[in-house]
Short mmCIF file of C-alpha atoms in Angstrom, two decimals:
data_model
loop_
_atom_site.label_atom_id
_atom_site.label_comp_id
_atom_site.label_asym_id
_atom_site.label_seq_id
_atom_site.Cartn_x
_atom_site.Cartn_y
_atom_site.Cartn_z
CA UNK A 11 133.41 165.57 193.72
CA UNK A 12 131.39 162.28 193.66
CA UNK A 13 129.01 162.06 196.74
CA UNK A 14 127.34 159.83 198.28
CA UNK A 15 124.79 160.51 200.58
CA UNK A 16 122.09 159.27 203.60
CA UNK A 17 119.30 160.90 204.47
CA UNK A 18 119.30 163.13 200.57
CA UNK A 19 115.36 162.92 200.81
CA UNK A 20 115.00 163.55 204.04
CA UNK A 21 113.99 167.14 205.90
CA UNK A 22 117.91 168.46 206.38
CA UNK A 23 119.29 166.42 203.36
CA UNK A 24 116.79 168.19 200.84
CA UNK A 25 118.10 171.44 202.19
CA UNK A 26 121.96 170.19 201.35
CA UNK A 27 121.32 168.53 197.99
CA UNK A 28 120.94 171.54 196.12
CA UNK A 29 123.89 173.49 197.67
CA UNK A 30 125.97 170.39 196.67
CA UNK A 31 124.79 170.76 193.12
CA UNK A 32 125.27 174.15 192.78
CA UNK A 33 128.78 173.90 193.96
CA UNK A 34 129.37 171.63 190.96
CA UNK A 35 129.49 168.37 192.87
CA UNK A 36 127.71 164.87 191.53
CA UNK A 37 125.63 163.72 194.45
CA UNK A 38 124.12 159.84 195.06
CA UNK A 39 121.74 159.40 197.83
CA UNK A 40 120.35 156.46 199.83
CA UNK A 41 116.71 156.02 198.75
CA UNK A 42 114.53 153.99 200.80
CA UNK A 43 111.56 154.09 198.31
CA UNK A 44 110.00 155.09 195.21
CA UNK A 45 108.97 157.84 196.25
CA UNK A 46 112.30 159.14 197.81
CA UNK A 47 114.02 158.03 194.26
CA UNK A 48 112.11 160.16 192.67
CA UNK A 49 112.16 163.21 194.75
CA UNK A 50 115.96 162.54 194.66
CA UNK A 51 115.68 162.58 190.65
CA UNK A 52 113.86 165.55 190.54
CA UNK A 53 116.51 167.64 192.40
CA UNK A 54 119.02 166.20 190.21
CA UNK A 55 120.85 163.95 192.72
CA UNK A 56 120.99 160.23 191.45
CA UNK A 57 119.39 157.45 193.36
CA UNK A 58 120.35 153.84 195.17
CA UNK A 59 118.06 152.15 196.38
CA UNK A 60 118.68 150.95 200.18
CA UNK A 61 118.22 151.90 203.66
CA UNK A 62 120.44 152.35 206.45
CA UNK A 63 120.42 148.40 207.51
CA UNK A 64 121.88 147.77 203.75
CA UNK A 65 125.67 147.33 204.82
CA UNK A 66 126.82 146.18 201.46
CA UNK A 67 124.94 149.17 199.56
CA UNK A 68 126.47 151.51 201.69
CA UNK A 69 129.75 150.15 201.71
CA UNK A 70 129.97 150.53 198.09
CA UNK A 71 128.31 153.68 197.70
CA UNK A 72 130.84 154.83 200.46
CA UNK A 73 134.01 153.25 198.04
CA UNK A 74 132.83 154.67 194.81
CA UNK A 75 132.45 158.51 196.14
CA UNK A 76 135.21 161.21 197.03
CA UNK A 77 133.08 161.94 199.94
CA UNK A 78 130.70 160.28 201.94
CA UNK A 79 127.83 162.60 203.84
CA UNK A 80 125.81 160.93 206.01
CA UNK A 81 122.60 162.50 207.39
CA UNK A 82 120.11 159.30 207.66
CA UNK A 83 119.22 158.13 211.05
CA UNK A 84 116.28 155.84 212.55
CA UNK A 85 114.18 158.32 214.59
CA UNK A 86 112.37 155.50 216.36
CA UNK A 87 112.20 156.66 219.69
CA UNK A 88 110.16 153.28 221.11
CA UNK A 89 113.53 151.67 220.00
CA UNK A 90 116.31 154.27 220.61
CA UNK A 91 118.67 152.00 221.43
CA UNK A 92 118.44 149.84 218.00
CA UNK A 93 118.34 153.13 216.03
CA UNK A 94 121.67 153.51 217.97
CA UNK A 95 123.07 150.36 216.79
CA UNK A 96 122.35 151.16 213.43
CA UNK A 97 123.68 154.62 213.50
CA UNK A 98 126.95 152.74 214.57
CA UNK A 99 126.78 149.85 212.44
CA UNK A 100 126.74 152.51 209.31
CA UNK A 101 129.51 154.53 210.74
CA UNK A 102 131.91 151.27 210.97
CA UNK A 103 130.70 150.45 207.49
CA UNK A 104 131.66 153.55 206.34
CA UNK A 105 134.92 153.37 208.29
CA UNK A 106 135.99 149.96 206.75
CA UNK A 107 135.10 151.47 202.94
CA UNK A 108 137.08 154.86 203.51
CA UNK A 109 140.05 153.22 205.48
CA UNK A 110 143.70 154.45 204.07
CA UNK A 111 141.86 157.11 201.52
CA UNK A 112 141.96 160.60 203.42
CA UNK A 113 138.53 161.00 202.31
CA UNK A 114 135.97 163.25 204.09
CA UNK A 115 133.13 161.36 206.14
CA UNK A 116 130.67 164.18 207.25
CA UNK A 117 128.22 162.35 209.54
CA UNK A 118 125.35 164.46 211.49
CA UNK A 119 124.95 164.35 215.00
CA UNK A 120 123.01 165.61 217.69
CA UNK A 121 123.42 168.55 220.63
CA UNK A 122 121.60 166.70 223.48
CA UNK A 123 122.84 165.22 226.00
CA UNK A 124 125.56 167.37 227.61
CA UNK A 125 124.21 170.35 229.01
CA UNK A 126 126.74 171.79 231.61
CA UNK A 127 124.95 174.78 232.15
CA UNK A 128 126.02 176.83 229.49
CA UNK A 129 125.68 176.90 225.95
CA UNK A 130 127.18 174.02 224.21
CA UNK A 131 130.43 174.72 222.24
CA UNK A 132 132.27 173.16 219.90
CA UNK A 133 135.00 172.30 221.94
CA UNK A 134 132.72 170.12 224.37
CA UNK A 135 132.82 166.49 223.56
CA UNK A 136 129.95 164.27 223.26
CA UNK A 137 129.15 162.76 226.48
CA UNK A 138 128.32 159.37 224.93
CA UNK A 139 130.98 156.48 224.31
CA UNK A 140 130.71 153.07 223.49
CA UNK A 141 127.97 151.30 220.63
CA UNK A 142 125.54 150.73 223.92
CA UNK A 143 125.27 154.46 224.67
CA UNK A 144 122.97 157.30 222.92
CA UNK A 145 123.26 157.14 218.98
CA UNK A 146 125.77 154.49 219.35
CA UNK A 147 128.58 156.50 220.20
CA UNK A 148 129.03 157.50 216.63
CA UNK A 149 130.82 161.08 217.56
CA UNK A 150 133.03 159.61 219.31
CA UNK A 151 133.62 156.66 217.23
CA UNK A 152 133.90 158.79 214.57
CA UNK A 153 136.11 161.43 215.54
CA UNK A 154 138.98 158.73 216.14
CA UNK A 155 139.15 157.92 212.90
CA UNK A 156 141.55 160.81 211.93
CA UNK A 157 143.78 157.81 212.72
CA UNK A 158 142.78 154.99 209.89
CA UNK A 159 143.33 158.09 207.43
CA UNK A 160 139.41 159.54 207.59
CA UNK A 161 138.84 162.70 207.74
CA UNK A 162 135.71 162.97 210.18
CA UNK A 163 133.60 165.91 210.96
CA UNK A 164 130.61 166.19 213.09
CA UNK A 165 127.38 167.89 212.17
CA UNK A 166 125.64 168.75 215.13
CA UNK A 167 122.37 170.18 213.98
CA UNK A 168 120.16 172.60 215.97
CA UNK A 169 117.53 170.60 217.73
CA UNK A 170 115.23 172.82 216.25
CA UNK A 171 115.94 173.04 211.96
CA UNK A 172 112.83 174.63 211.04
CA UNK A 173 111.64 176.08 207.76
CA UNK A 174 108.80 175.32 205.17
CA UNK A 175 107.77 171.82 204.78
CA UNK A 176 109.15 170.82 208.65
CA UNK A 177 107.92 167.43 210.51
CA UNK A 178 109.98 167.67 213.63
CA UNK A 179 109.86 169.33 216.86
CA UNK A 180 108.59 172.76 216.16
CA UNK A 181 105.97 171.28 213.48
CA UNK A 182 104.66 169.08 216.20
CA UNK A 183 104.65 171.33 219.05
CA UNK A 184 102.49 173.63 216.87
CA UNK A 185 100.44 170.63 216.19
CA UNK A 186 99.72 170.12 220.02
CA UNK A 187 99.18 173.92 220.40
CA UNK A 188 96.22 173.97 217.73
CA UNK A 189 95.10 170.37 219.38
CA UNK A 190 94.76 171.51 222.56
CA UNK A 191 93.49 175.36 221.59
CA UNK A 192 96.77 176.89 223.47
CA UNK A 193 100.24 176.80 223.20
CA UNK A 194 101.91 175.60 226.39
CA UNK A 195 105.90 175.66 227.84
CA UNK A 196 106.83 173.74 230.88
CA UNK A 197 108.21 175.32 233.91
CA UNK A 198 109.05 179.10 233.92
CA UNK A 199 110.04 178.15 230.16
CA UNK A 200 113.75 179.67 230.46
CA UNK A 201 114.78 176.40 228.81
CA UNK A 202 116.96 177.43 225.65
CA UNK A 203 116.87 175.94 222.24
CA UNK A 204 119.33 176.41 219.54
CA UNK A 205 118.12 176.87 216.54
CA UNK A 206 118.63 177.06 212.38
CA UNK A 207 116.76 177.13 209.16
CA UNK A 208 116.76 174.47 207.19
CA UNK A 209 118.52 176.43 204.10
CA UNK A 210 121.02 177.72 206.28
CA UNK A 211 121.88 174.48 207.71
CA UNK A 212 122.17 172.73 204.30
CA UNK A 213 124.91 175.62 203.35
CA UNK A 214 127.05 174.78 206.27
CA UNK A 215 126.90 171.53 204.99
CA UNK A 216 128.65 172.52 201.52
CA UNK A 217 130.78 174.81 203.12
CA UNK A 218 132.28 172.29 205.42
CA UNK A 219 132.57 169.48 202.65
CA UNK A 220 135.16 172.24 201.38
CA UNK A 221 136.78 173.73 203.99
CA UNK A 222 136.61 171.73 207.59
CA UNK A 223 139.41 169.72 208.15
CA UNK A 224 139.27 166.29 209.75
CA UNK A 225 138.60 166.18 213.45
CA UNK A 226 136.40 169.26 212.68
CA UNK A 227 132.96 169.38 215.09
CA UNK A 228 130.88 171.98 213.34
CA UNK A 229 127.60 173.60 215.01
CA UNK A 230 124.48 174.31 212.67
CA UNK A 231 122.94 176.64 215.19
CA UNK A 232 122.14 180.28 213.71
CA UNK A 233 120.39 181.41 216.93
CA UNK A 234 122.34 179.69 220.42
CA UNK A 235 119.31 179.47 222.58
CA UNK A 236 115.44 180.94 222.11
CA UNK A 237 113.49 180.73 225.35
CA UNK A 238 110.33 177.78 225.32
CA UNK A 239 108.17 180.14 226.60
CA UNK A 240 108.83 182.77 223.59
CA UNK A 241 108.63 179.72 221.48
CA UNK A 242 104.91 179.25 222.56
CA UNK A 243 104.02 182.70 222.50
CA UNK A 244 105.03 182.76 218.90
CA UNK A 245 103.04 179.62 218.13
CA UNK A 246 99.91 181.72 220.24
CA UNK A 247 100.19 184.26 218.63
CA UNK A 248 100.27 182.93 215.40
CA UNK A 249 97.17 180.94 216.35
CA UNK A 250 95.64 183.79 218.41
CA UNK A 251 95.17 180.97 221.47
CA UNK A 252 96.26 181.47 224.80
CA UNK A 253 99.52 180.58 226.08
CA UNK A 254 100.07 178.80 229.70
CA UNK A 255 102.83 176.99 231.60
CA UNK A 256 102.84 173.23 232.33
CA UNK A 257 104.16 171.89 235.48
CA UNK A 258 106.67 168.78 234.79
CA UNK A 259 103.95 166.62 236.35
CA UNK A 260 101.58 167.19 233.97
CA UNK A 261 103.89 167.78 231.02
CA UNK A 262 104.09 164.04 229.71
CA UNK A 263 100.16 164.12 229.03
CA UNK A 264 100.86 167.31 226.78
CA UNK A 265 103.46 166.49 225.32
CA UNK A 266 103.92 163.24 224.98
CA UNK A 267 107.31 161.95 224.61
CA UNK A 268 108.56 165.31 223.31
CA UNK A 269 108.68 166.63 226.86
CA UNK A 270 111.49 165.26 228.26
CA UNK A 271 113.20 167.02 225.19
CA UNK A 272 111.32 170.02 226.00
CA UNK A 273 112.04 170.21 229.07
CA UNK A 274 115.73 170.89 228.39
CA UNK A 275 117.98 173.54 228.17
CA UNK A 276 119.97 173.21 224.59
CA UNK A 277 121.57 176.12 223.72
CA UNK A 278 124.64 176.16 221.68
CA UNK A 279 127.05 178.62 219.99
CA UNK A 280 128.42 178.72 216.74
CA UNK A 281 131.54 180.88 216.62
CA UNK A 282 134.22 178.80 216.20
CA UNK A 283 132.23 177.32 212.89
CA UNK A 284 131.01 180.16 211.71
CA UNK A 285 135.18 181.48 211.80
CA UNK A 286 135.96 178.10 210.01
CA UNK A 287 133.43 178.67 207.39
CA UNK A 288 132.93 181.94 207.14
CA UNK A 289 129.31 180.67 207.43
CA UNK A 290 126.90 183.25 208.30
CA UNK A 291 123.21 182.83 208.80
CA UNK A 292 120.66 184.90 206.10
CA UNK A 293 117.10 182.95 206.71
CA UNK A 294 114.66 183.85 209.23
CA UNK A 295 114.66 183.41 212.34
CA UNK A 296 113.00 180.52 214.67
CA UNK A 297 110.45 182.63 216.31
CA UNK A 298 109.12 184.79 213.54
CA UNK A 299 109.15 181.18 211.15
CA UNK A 300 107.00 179.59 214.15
CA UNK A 301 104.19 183.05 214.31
CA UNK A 302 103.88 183.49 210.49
CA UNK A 303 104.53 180.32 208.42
CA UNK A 304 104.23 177.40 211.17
CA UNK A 305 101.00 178.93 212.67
CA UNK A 306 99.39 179.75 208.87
CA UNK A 307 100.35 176.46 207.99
CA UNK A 308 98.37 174.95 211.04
CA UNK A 309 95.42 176.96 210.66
CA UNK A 310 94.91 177.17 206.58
CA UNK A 311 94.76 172.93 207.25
CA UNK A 312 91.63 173.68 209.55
CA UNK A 313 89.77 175.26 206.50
#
């Protein structure tokens, strides 16, 4: 199949690209820059150049593929709400290009936002609804568009996708850790995280452009909830600093803004999508990644 993808350059999407390739598929991705078009060359995808504001690039990038996967999104959290409109904006775009066709739109999304006290599944619906809420609405918004003939299915990615070469949470929170000379959790740190490696995460992907149907909501979570505090007693250890607990008061001055995500429980399970699939996790796991490559990383920069 013809693909065209967001995000191809970015941490998941460089995880997905190669699955797509080796599964025979021809893959165009979104490239922001030079730079991305060439990483995107390199792994054998072709580039466009555009970003996610370009409605009319992805519009026809949308109408010239068999499938659309979309995996960009503007992780400007001093602006969430405009990064929300744009998520939207895209999704509508994408909408009005794959109207009538009964073409797959694969779209990532997110598993904050509606704890309930137990791990997420993926028969819990996204709290958020309307183009003013979180990430515009875009689950639900996309979801519903089973009936204009899309066939829509939700990516909701670990909030933790970790692996070698990682910017995001874990890769920062090891970054305080080192900063700061120990590794900290807030609270009691019984706060659960899903999590999944990148290379596991970007088979799901490939599997579910083949076999998820539309109105599918897929979880990319190969462990359904690793404790904070054994999160930063992996990063100590891997560091050899101590390890202590922050009190929510003082978490904001440690973490920054990460702590109100820290603070969180996010656990999720995986077993209706792993059925679906027949997905099964093979890379390592969060906690042993986050002692032995995360914390090497960290300390070979040091020397």
């Amino acid at each position: 199949m013809r693909i065209f993808m967001t995000g191809a350059s970015g941490w998941i999407g460089t995880g997905v690209v190669p699955h797509l390739l080796a599964a025979g598929h021809e893959v165009t991705g979104l490239a922001r820059s030079d730079a991305s078009a060439s990483a995107l060359e390199s792994a054998g995808a072709t580039p466009v150049r555009g970003g996610l504001d370009d409605l009319d690039v992805l519009r026809a990038g949308a109408a010239a593929s068999d499938a659309v996967i979309h995996l960009g999104f503007k992780h400007d959290f001093s602006d969430f709400a405009a990064s929300g409109r744009t998520e939207r904006a895209a999704l509508e775009t994408f909408a009005d290009a794959l109207e009538g066709s009964g073409r797959k739109l694969l779209f990532a999304s997110g598993m904050a936002g509606a704890e309930n006290g137990r791990p997420l599944t993926e028969a819990d619906q996204s709290p958020h609804v309307g183009a003013e809420s979180p990430r515009g609405g875009a689950e639900r918004f996309a979801l519903d568009l089973t009936a204009r003939g899309i066939a829509p299915v939700s990516l909701r990615f670990a909030p933790t996708v970790h692996g070698t070469g990682d910017h995001g949470f874990s890769a920062t929170f090891v970054r305080i850790a080192r900063e700061n000379g120990v590794s900290g959790y807030i609270g009691d740190g019984s706060q659960r995280w899903a999590a999944v490696h990148r290379d596991d995460a970007g088979r799901l992907v490939s599997l579910a452009l083949e076999k998820a149907p539309g109105g599918s909501i897929l979880h990319a979570a190969a462990e359904e909830g690793v404790p904070t505090k054994e999160m930063a007693e992996a990063i100590g250890r891997g560091l050899g600093i101590p390890v202590d607990s922050v009190s929510t008061d003082d978490a904001q001055d440690r973490f920054g803004f990460l702590a109100g995500f820290f603070a969180r429980d996010l656990a999720a399970t995986s077993t209706a999508t792993r059925a679906l699939l027949g997905w099964e996790p093979r890379e390592i796991g969060l906690l042993e990644d986050l002692e032995q490559n995360y914390a090497d990383r960290a300390v070979r920069t040091l020397v």
